[in-house]
Short mmCIF file of C-alpha atoms and ligand atoms in Angstrom, two decimals:
data_model
loop_
_atom_site.label_atom_id
_atom_site.label_comp_id
_atom_site.label_asym_id
_atom_site.label_seq_id
_atom_site.Cartn_x
_atom_site.Cartn_y
_atom_site.Cartn_z
CA MET A 1 16.64 7.55 -46.33
CA VAL A 2 18.09 8.67 -43.05
CA ASN A 3 21.16 6.71 -42.28
CA SER A 4 24.38 8.05 -40.86
CA ALA A 5 26.30 5.68 -43.13
CA THR A 6 24.69 6.97 -46.27
CA ILE A 7 27.04 9.19 -48.17
CA GLN A 8 25.65 12.39 -49.55
CA GLU A 9 25.38 12.51 -53.30
CA GLN A 10 26.98 15.96 -53.35
CA LYS A 11 30.13 14.50 -51.83
CA VAL A 12 30.24 11.97 -54.63
CA TRP A 13 30.04 14.68 -57.28
CA ASP A 14 32.78 16.61 -55.47
CA VAL A 15 35.01 13.54 -55.65
CA LEU A 16 34.20 12.96 -59.32
CA ALA A 17 35.03 16.60 -60.06
CA ASN A 18 38.59 15.88 -58.93
CA ILE A 19 39.17 12.78 -61.05
CA THR A 20 41.03 13.78 -64.18
CA ASP A 21 41.56 12.39 -67.65
CA PRO A 22 45.04 10.82 -67.52
CA GLU A 23 45.77 12.02 -71.06
CA ILE A 24 44.63 15.61 -70.46
CA PRO A 25 45.17 16.06 -66.72
CA VAL A 26 43.65 19.56 -66.60
CA LEU A 27 40.23 18.16 -67.47
CA SER A 28 38.08 16.41 -64.90
CA ILE A 29 35.75 13.66 -66.00
CA LEU A 30 32.87 16.07 -65.31
CA ASP A 31 34.45 18.72 -67.56
CA LEU A 32 34.64 16.08 -70.27
CA GLY A 33 30.98 15.19 -69.80
CA ILE A 34 31.55 11.45 -69.61
CA VAL A 35 29.77 10.81 -66.28
CA ARG A 36 26.17 10.05 -67.21
CA LYS A 37 24.56 8.87 -63.98
CA VAL A 38 25.17 8.19 -60.31
CA ASN A 39 22.97 5.74 -58.36
CA ILE A 40 23.43 5.44 -54.61
CA TYR A 41 21.78 2.73 -52.54
CA ASN A 42 22.86 2.57 -48.94
CA ASN A 43 26.58 1.88 -49.07
CA SER A 44 26.61 0.83 -52.70
CA ILE A 45 27.08 3.07 -55.66
CA THR A 46 26.99 2.69 -59.43
CA VAL A 47 28.62 5.33 -61.59
CA THR A 48 27.70 5.19 -65.25
CA ILE A 49 30.25 6.58 -67.68
CA THR A 50 30.45 6.72 -71.46
CA PRO A 51 33.67 6.55 -73.50
CA THR A 52 34.80 9.51 -75.55
CA TYR A 53 36.13 7.42 -78.45
CA SER A 54 35.53 3.66 -78.91
CA GLY A 55 39.23 3.00 -78.43
CA CYS A 56 39.95 5.61 -75.76
CA PRO A 57 42.70 3.96 -73.68
CA ALA A 58 41.99 6.26 -70.73
CA MET A 59 38.64 4.66 -69.89
CA ASP A 60 40.07 1.73 -67.91
CA VAL A 61 42.25 4.05 -65.85
CA ILE A 62 39.33 6.41 -65.25
CA GLY A 63 37.16 3.47 -64.16
CA SER A 64 39.69 2.31 -61.59
CA SER A 65 40.25 5.87 -60.32
CA ILE A 66 36.50 6.19 -59.71
CA LYS A 67 36.49 2.91 -57.79
CA MET A 68 39.47 3.83 -55.63
CA GLU A 69 38.19 7.30 -54.76
CA LEU A 70 34.68 6.18 -53.91
CA LEU A 71 35.90 3.27 -51.79
CA ALA A 72 38.04 5.80 -49.95
CA LEU A 73 34.92 7.90 -49.42
CA GLY A 74 33.39 4.97 -47.53
CA PHE A 75 31.31 3.03 -50.02
CA ILE A 76 31.41 -0.74 -49.55
CA LYS A 77 30.52 -1.60 -53.12
CA VAL A 78 31.41 0.54 -56.13
CA GLU A 79 30.46 -0.36 -59.65
CA VAL A 80 31.45 1.49 -62.79
CA ALA A 81 29.09 0.81 -65.67
CA SER A 82 29.73 1.86 -69.23
CA VAL A 83 27.07 2.90 -71.76
CA LEU A 84 27.57 3.70 -75.43
CA SER A 85 24.24 5.34 -76.18
CA PRO A 86 23.68 8.19 -76.61
CA ALA A 87 27.17 8.52 -78.05
CA TRP A 88 29.43 11.06 -76.37
CA THR A 89 29.84 14.36 -78.16
CA THR A 90 32.20 17.29 -77.65
CA ASP A 91 29.03 19.38 -77.07
CA TRP A 92 28.94 17.78 -73.61
CA MET A 93 32.25 19.33 -72.63
CA SER A 94 31.64 22.04 -70.02
CA LYS A 95 32.40 25.71 -70.61
CA ALA A 96 34.89 25.57 -67.74
CA GLY A 97 36.49 22.54 -69.38
CA LYS A 98 36.93 24.40 -72.65
CA GLU A 99 38.60 27.30 -70.83
CA LYS A 100 40.94 24.92 -69.00
CA LEU A 101 41.87 23.26 -72.27
CA LYS A 102 42.76 26.58 -73.85
CA ALA A 103 44.86 27.64 -70.86
CA TYR A 104 46.64 24.27 -71.15
CA GLY A 105 47.55 25.01 -74.78
CA ILE A 106 44.95 22.86 -76.54
CA ALA A 107 42.40 24.61 -78.74
CA PRO A 108 38.96 23.58 -77.42
CA PRO A 109 36.25 22.14 -79.68
CA SER A 110 34.43 24.83 -81.58
CA ASN A 111 31.31 26.19 -79.84
CA LYS A 112 28.97 25.95 -82.75
CA PRO A 113 27.88 22.33 -82.89
CA GLN A 114 29.23 20.78 -86.03
CA VAL A 115 28.93 17.33 -87.43
CA CYS A 116 32.10 15.90 -88.88
CA SER A 117 31.39 15.98 -92.60
CA LEU A 118 32.71 13.93 -95.49
CA GLU A 119 33.58 16.98 -97.54
CA LEU A 120 37.07 16.43 -98.96
CA PHE A 121 39.84 19.01 -98.95
CA ALA A 122 37.49 21.38 -97.14
CA PRO A 123 38.94 24.72 -96.12
CA ASN A 124 40.13 24.43 -92.52
CA GLU A 125 37.78 25.49 -89.78
CA ALA A 126 38.87 28.81 -88.27
CA ILE A 127 40.60 27.50 -85.16
CA GLN A 128 41.95 30.06 -82.72
CA CYS A 129 45.57 29.69 -81.59
CA PRO A 130 45.52 28.98 -77.84
CA GLN A 131 48.83 30.85 -77.46
CA CYS A 132 48.32 34.18 -79.27
CA ASN A 133 44.58 34.04 -80.14
CA SER A 134 45.19 34.51 -83.85
CA TYR A 135 42.80 32.84 -86.27
CA HIS A 136 45.57 32.61 -88.89
CA THR A 137 46.14 28.93 -88.35
CA HIS A 138 46.18 25.88 -90.56
CA ARG A 139 45.79 22.17 -90.10
CA ILE A 140 48.89 20.00 -90.34
CA SER A 141 47.18 16.69 -89.71
CA GLU A 142 43.67 15.38 -89.19
CA PHE A 143 44.97 13.25 -86.31
CA GLY A 144 47.12 14.53 -83.44
CA SER A 145 48.76 13.13 -80.33
CA THR A 146 45.54 11.26 -79.49
CA ALA A 147 42.56 10.23 -81.61
CA CYS A 148 40.45 13.10 -80.25
CA LYS A 149 42.84 15.80 -81.47
CA ALA A 150 44.05 17.27 -84.76
CA LEU A 151 47.40 19.00 -85.24
CA TYR A 152 47.44 22.69 -86.18
CA LYS A 153 50.04 25.38 -86.70
CA CYS A 154 49.64 29.09 -86.01
CA ASP A 155 50.81 31.31 -88.90
CA ALA A 156 51.11 34.31 -86.58
CA CYS A 157 53.23 32.99 -83.69
CA LYS A 158 54.40 29.83 -85.56
CA GLU A 159 53.49 27.61 -82.62
CA VAL A 160 52.22 24.10 -83.32
CA PHE A 161 49.20 23.14 -81.22
CA ASP A 162 46.59 20.42 -80.70
CA TYR A 163 42.94 21.04 -81.49
CA PHE A 164 40.30 18.98 -79.69
CA LYS A 165 38.26 18.17 -82.76
CA CYS A 166 34.51 17.86 -83.05
CA TYR A 167 33.00 14.45 -82.40
CA MET B 1 27.00 -20.71 -82.53
CA THR B 2 24.06 -18.48 -83.36
CA ASP B 3 23.96 -16.28 -86.45
CA GLN B 4 23.86 -13.25 -84.18
CA ILE B 5 27.17 -14.19 -82.54
CA LYS B 6 28.72 -15.04 -85.90
CA TYR B 7 27.69 -11.69 -87.24
CA LEU B 8 29.16 -9.84 -84.26
CA LEU B 9 32.40 -11.82 -84.60
CA CYS B 10 32.59 -10.96 -88.30
CA LEU B 11 32.27 -7.25 -87.48
CA ALA B 12 34.76 -7.53 -84.62
CA ASP B 13 37.32 -9.60 -86.53
CA ASN B 14 37.30 -7.20 -89.50
CA ALA B 15 37.96 -4.27 -87.18
CA LEU B 16 40.59 -6.07 -85.09
CA ILE B 17 42.62 -7.52 -87.96
CA LEU B 18 42.65 -4.27 -89.93
CA GLY B 19 43.53 -2.39 -86.73
CA HIS B 20 46.39 -4.82 -86.15
CA ARG B 21 47.64 -4.54 -89.73
CA ASN B 22 47.63 -0.73 -89.55
CA SER B 23 49.43 -0.81 -86.22
CA GLU B 24 52.35 -2.53 -87.95
CA TRP B 25 53.06 0.88 -89.50
CA CYS B 26 53.65 2.43 -86.08
CA GLY B 27 57.08 4.05 -86.24
CA HIS B 28 57.46 3.20 -89.94
CA GLY B 29 55.09 5.66 -91.66
CA PRO B 30 56.48 7.82 -94.47
CA VAL B 31 56.02 11.01 -92.44
CA LEU B 32 55.36 11.41 -88.75
CA GLU B 33 51.93 13.05 -89.06
CA GLN B 34 50.54 10.30 -91.27
CA ASP B 35 52.15 7.57 -89.17
CA ILE B 36 50.27 9.05 -86.21
CA ALA B 37 47.07 9.31 -88.25
CA LEU B 38 47.17 5.64 -89.20
CA THR B 39 47.93 4.46 -85.69
CA ASN B 40 45.06 6.59 -84.36
CA ILE B 41 42.82 4.85 -86.88
CA SER B 42 44.14 1.53 -85.53
CA LEU B 43 43.16 2.56 -82.05
CA ASP B 44 39.63 3.43 -83.17
CA LEU B 45 39.29 0.10 -84.99
CA ILE B 46 40.57 -1.94 -82.06
CA GLY B 47 38.18 -0.02 -79.77
CA GLN B 48 35.28 -0.82 -82.07
CA ALA B 49 36.38 -4.47 -82.14
CA ARG B 50 36.38 -4.53 -78.32
CA ASN B 51 32.79 -3.28 -78.24
CA PHE B 52 31.66 -6.02 -80.63
CA TYR B 53 33.63 -8.72 -78.78
CA GLN B 54 32.25 -7.64 -75.41
CA TYR B 55 28.73 -7.86 -76.74
CA ALA B 56 29.38 -11.23 -78.43
CA ALA B 57 30.93 -12.55 -75.21
CA SER B 58 27.91 -11.45 -73.17
CA LEU B 59 25.71 -13.55 -75.49
CA SER B 60 27.92 -16.60 -75.71
CA GLY B 61 28.06 -17.70 -72.13
CA ALA B 62 30.19 -17.66 -69.04
CA ASP B 63 33.41 -18.99 -70.50
CA HIS B 64 33.90 -16.09 -72.86
CA ASN B 65 35.14 -12.55 -72.63
CA GLU B 66 36.61 -10.12 -75.14
CA ASP B 67 40.10 -11.54 -74.61
CA THR B 68 39.18 -15.19 -75.13
CA LEU B 69 37.46 -14.21 -78.38
CA ALA B 70 40.41 -12.18 -79.64
CA TYR B 71 43.27 -14.31 -78.37
CA HIS B 72 42.05 -17.87 -78.02
CA ARG B 73 40.41 -18.60 -81.33
CA ASP B 74 42.30 -20.22 -84.21
CA SER B 75 42.55 -18.96 -87.75
CA HIS B 76 39.61 -21.01 -89.09
CA GLU B 77 37.36 -19.53 -86.39
CA PHE B 78 37.98 -15.95 -87.48
CA LEU B 79 35.32 -14.50 -89.77
CA ASN B 80 37.05 -11.41 -91.17
CA THR B 81 37.27 -10.76 -94.90
CA LEU B 82 40.44 -11.76 -96.75
CA LEU B 83 41.01 -8.10 -97.61
CA VAL B 84 41.91 -6.98 -94.10
CA GLU B 85 44.45 -9.76 -93.50
CA GLN B 86 46.48 -9.07 -96.65
CA PRO B 87 50.02 -7.78 -96.05
CA ASN B 88 50.37 -4.01 -95.85
CA GLY B 89 52.46 -3.69 -99.02
CA ASP B 90 53.65 -0.16 -99.63
CA TRP B 91 51.95 2.93 -98.22
CA GLY B 92 49.71 3.10 -101.30
CA VAL B 93 48.32 -0.41 -100.71
CA THR B 94 47.65 0.37 -97.06
CA ILE B 95 45.93 3.68 -97.85
CA LEU B 96 43.83 2.18 -100.63
CA ARG B 97 42.72 -0.72 -98.44
CA GLN B 98 41.78 1.69 -95.67
CA PHE B 99 39.65 3.63 -98.13
CA LEU B 100 37.91 0.49 -99.47
CA VAL B 101 37.12 -0.74 -95.97
CA SER B 102 36.20 2.65 -94.44
CA ASN B 103 33.88 3.27 -97.35
CA TYR B 104 32.17 -0.04 -96.61
CA GLN B 105 32.06 0.51 -92.84
CA TYR B 106 30.61 3.98 -93.32
CA TYR B 107 27.49 2.76 -95.13
CA LEU B 108 27.31 -0.41 -93.04
CA TYR B 109 27.27 1.41 -89.70
CA GLN B 110 24.85 3.99 -91.06
CA GLN B 111 22.38 1.14 -91.48
CA LEU B 112 23.28 -0.70 -88.30
CA GLN B 113 22.83 2.38 -86.10
CA HIS B 114 19.08 2.00 -86.78
CA ASN B 115 19.04 -1.75 -86.08
CA SER B 116 16.38 -3.08 -83.72
CA ASP B 117 19.17 -4.64 -81.61
CA VAL B 118 19.84 -1.61 -79.42
CA THR B 119 23.32 -2.68 -78.31
CA LEU B 120 24.47 -3.27 -81.86
CA ALA B 121 22.88 0.04 -82.89
CA ALA B 122 24.73 1.88 -80.10
CA ILE B 123 28.11 0.43 -81.09
CA ALA B 124 27.48 1.40 -84.72
CA ALA B 125 26.28 4.91 -83.86
CA LYS B 126 29.50 5.49 -81.96
CA ALA B 127 31.73 3.92 -84.61
CA ILE B 128 30.29 5.99 -87.44
CA LYS B 129 31.66 9.19 -85.94
CA GLU B 130 35.16 7.69 -86.06
CA VAL B 131 34.74 6.04 -89.45
CA THR B 132 33.70 9.38 -90.96
CA TYR B 133 37.18 10.70 -90.15
CA HIS B 134 38.81 7.54 -91.50
CA LEU B 135 36.89 7.77 -94.76
CA ARG B 136 37.65 11.44 -95.24
CA TRP B 137 41.34 10.98 -94.50
CA SER B 138 41.78 7.90 -96.72
CA SER B 139 39.72 9.39 -99.60
CA GLU B 140 41.91 12.48 -99.63
CA TRP B 141 45.07 10.37 -99.69
CA VAL B 142 43.82 8.10 -102.47
CA ILE B 143 43.19 11.21 -104.57
CA ARG B 144 46.51 12.86 -103.66
CA LEU B 145 48.52 9.76 -104.50
CA GLY B 146 46.49 8.65 -107.53
CA ASP B 147 46.44 12.11 -109.05
CA GLY B 148 49.99 12.80 -107.91
CA THR B 149 53.32 12.01 -109.53
CA THR B 150 53.85 9.39 -112.24
CA GLU B 151 55.31 7.02 -109.69
CA SER B 152 52.58 7.51 -107.06
CA ASN B 153 49.94 7.03 -109.75
CA GLN B 154 51.57 3.79 -110.94
CA ARG B 155 51.84 2.46 -107.43
CA MET B 156 48.20 3.24 -106.68
CA GLN B 157 47.13 1.57 -109.90
CA GLN B 158 49.15 -1.52 -108.92
CA ALA B 159 47.57 -1.43 -105.47
CA LEU B 160 44.14 -1.34 -107.05
CA HIS B 161 44.92 -4.40 -109.19
CA LEU B 162 46.18 -6.20 -106.12
CA LEU B 163 43.24 -5.38 -103.84
CA TRP B 164 40.27 -5.24 -106.17
CA PRO B 165 39.65 -9.04 -106.23
CA PHE B 166 39.18 -8.90 -102.45
CA THR B 167 36.45 -6.24 -102.57
CA TYR B 168 33.81 -8.70 -103.81
CA GLU B 169 33.80 -10.41 -100.45
CA LEU B 170 32.99 -7.18 -98.63
CA LEU B 171 29.80 -6.83 -100.65
CA GLN B 172 28.75 -10.47 -100.82
CA PRO B 173 26.94 -11.37 -97.62
CA ALA B 174 27.55 -14.59 -95.72
CA ASP B 175 24.41 -16.48 -94.59
CA TYR B 176 24.60 -14.97 -91.12
CA GLU B 177 24.72 -11.40 -92.44
CA THR B 178 21.57 -11.19 -94.49
CA GLY B 179 19.11 -10.54 -91.69
CA TYR B 180 20.93 -7.42 -90.57
CA ILE B 181 21.54 -5.23 -93.55
CA ASP B 182 20.16 -4.25 -96.92
CA VAL B 183 23.19 -5.45 -98.87
CA THR B 184 21.95 -4.23 -102.23
CA LYS B 185 21.68 -0.69 -100.93
CA ILE B 186 25.13 -0.75 -99.27
CA LYS B 187 26.64 -2.19 -102.44
CA GLN B 188 25.18 0.61 -104.55
CA LEU B 189 26.38 3.35 -102.18
CA TRP B 190 29.82 1.75 -101.90
CA GLN B 191 30.19 1.46 -105.68
CA ASP B 192 29.07 5.05 -106.30
CA LYS B 193 31.50 6.44 -103.76
CA THR B 194 34.35 4.19 -104.91
CA ASN B 195 33.80 5.17 -108.56
CA GLU B 196 33.73 8.86 -107.60
CA ILE B 197 36.95 8.80 -105.57
CA LEU B 198 38.88 6.54 -107.96
CA ALA B 199 37.84 8.70 -110.92
CA GLU B 200 39.08 11.79 -109.13
CA ALA B 201 42.29 9.90 -108.36
CA THR B 202 42.62 9.11 -112.11
CA LEU B 203 42.71 5.38 -111.37
CA SER B 204 40.93 2.76 -113.43
CA ILE B 205 39.09 -0.18 -111.93
CA PRO B 206 40.29 -3.56 -113.23
CA ASN B 207 37.56 -5.16 -115.30
CA ASN B 208 38.53 -8.81 -115.40
CA SER B 209 39.52 -9.82 -111.91
CA GLN B 210 38.44 -13.04 -110.23
CA PRO B 211 36.88 -12.63 -106.79
CA PHE B 212 38.81 -13.96 -103.78
CA ILE B 213 36.29 -15.09 -101.19
CA GLY B 214 36.34 -17.27 -98.07
CA GLY B 215 37.35 -15.31 -94.98
CA LYS B 216 33.80 -14.73 -93.77
CA THR B 217 33.29 -18.48 -93.53
CA GLY B 218 36.68 -19.17 -91.95
CA ALA B 219 38.72 -20.10 -95.06
CA HIS B 220 41.69 -17.78 -94.69
CA SER B 221 44.98 -17.11 -96.41
CA GLU B 222 48.21 -18.06 -94.65
CA HIS B 223 48.62 -14.38 -93.75
CA LEU B 224 46.03 -14.59 -90.99
CA THR B 225 47.93 -17.41 -89.28
CA ALA B 226 51.04 -15.24 -89.26
CA ILE B 227 49.12 -12.31 -87.74
CA LEU B 228 47.57 -14.51 -85.04
CA ASN B 229 50.92 -16.12 -84.19
CA GLU B 230 52.23 -12.71 -83.33
CA MET B 231 49.11 -11.13 -81.85
CA GLN B 232 48.13 -14.10 -79.68
CA SER B 233 51.56 -15.27 -78.55
CA LEU B 234 51.60 -13.51 -75.19
CA PRO B 235 48.14 -14.53 -73.89
CA ARG B 236 48.71 -18.07 -75.15
CA ALA B 237 52.14 -18.41 -73.53
CA TYR B 238 50.88 -16.91 -70.26
CA PRO B 239 47.17 -17.76 -69.96
CA ASN B 240 45.11 -15.50 -67.71
CA THR B 241 47.82 -12.88 -67.58
CA ILE B 242 46.37 -9.47 -66.99
CA TRP B 243 47.89 -6.18 -68.07
ZN1 LIG C 301 49.61 31.78 -82.34
#
């Protein structure tokens, strides 16, 4: 449709690429892989997102950031819809996102897709220390500063770090 | 109220009340890491409850939303099991209850994720990823504490005597539940897993306990009233307040 008021979809994606997760501000919502769909109709837009965890407290903040930014871009009506299926997985996190996480000091989710298993007292996954790159690390706790992270300690540099665990 | 809405409320209320109970440990856990673990589990449970409430509200008409369902129903309208509303007791009681419930939710959501109701299936498919972590964490702690020191073993055995009578209700379906799940299958899986973990924890299952049942039809212990008094006080004192 040719309409001077219609906002280019690319501009929308550029805006979304600058909206960050309030709990991990180096990651954009596109890095996280939680934006599923964008539908533009004239001056209205619907952005469909999916939560990382069921109880992720960042989702409400992310929803209002999307609304504010897209209204500022000139849309008259902005809706943020939420879908649960298919369920979000850490496999949807972008390669760039994983690099940003590591630079920020959080070990990114392991590249080989893994399903969280029920195996008890399993030997720790080999998680690389984001500070010194050593694989001599061990898990301190299954749950870290947020539900999506586990707490690890590096045996080489002794630093404690968060690991963005598989989901 | 339709059976579908009752069923959703039962799922939601179990998750919310257990999430609330666990959150009472925030800042009081025996060690920081496990305090954080339990409060993260609370967050997952309350998130799952929100999903069920939102869906139930969408089916029950214009006057309802997730907040009216959580904050403006009275004790007799809640459909959670008696198990989740019991006081936290010591850390052993809390851990053991988490294991008993996570073990149930694990097999329950495994079935529900294939339900023909696509919204319910989506909520379950998401929840199972979180519950897998809860079950692994609580199983490991039941074993550590049961097969631990003399004192930790005694406390876990006491916790098992205290909580076991409440487990019957988990596995005995209310009228509104039967259409959704194959209870016999869940019961078998739950019992096998429970026997396996408790055996490894060197704990023995009480063999002569009387079932405590009633929560799923709204007949609650006084403990639920106390929880609701605290949890609902703000939205009831200031109706329509938003965060
Ligand atoms: Zn290191």
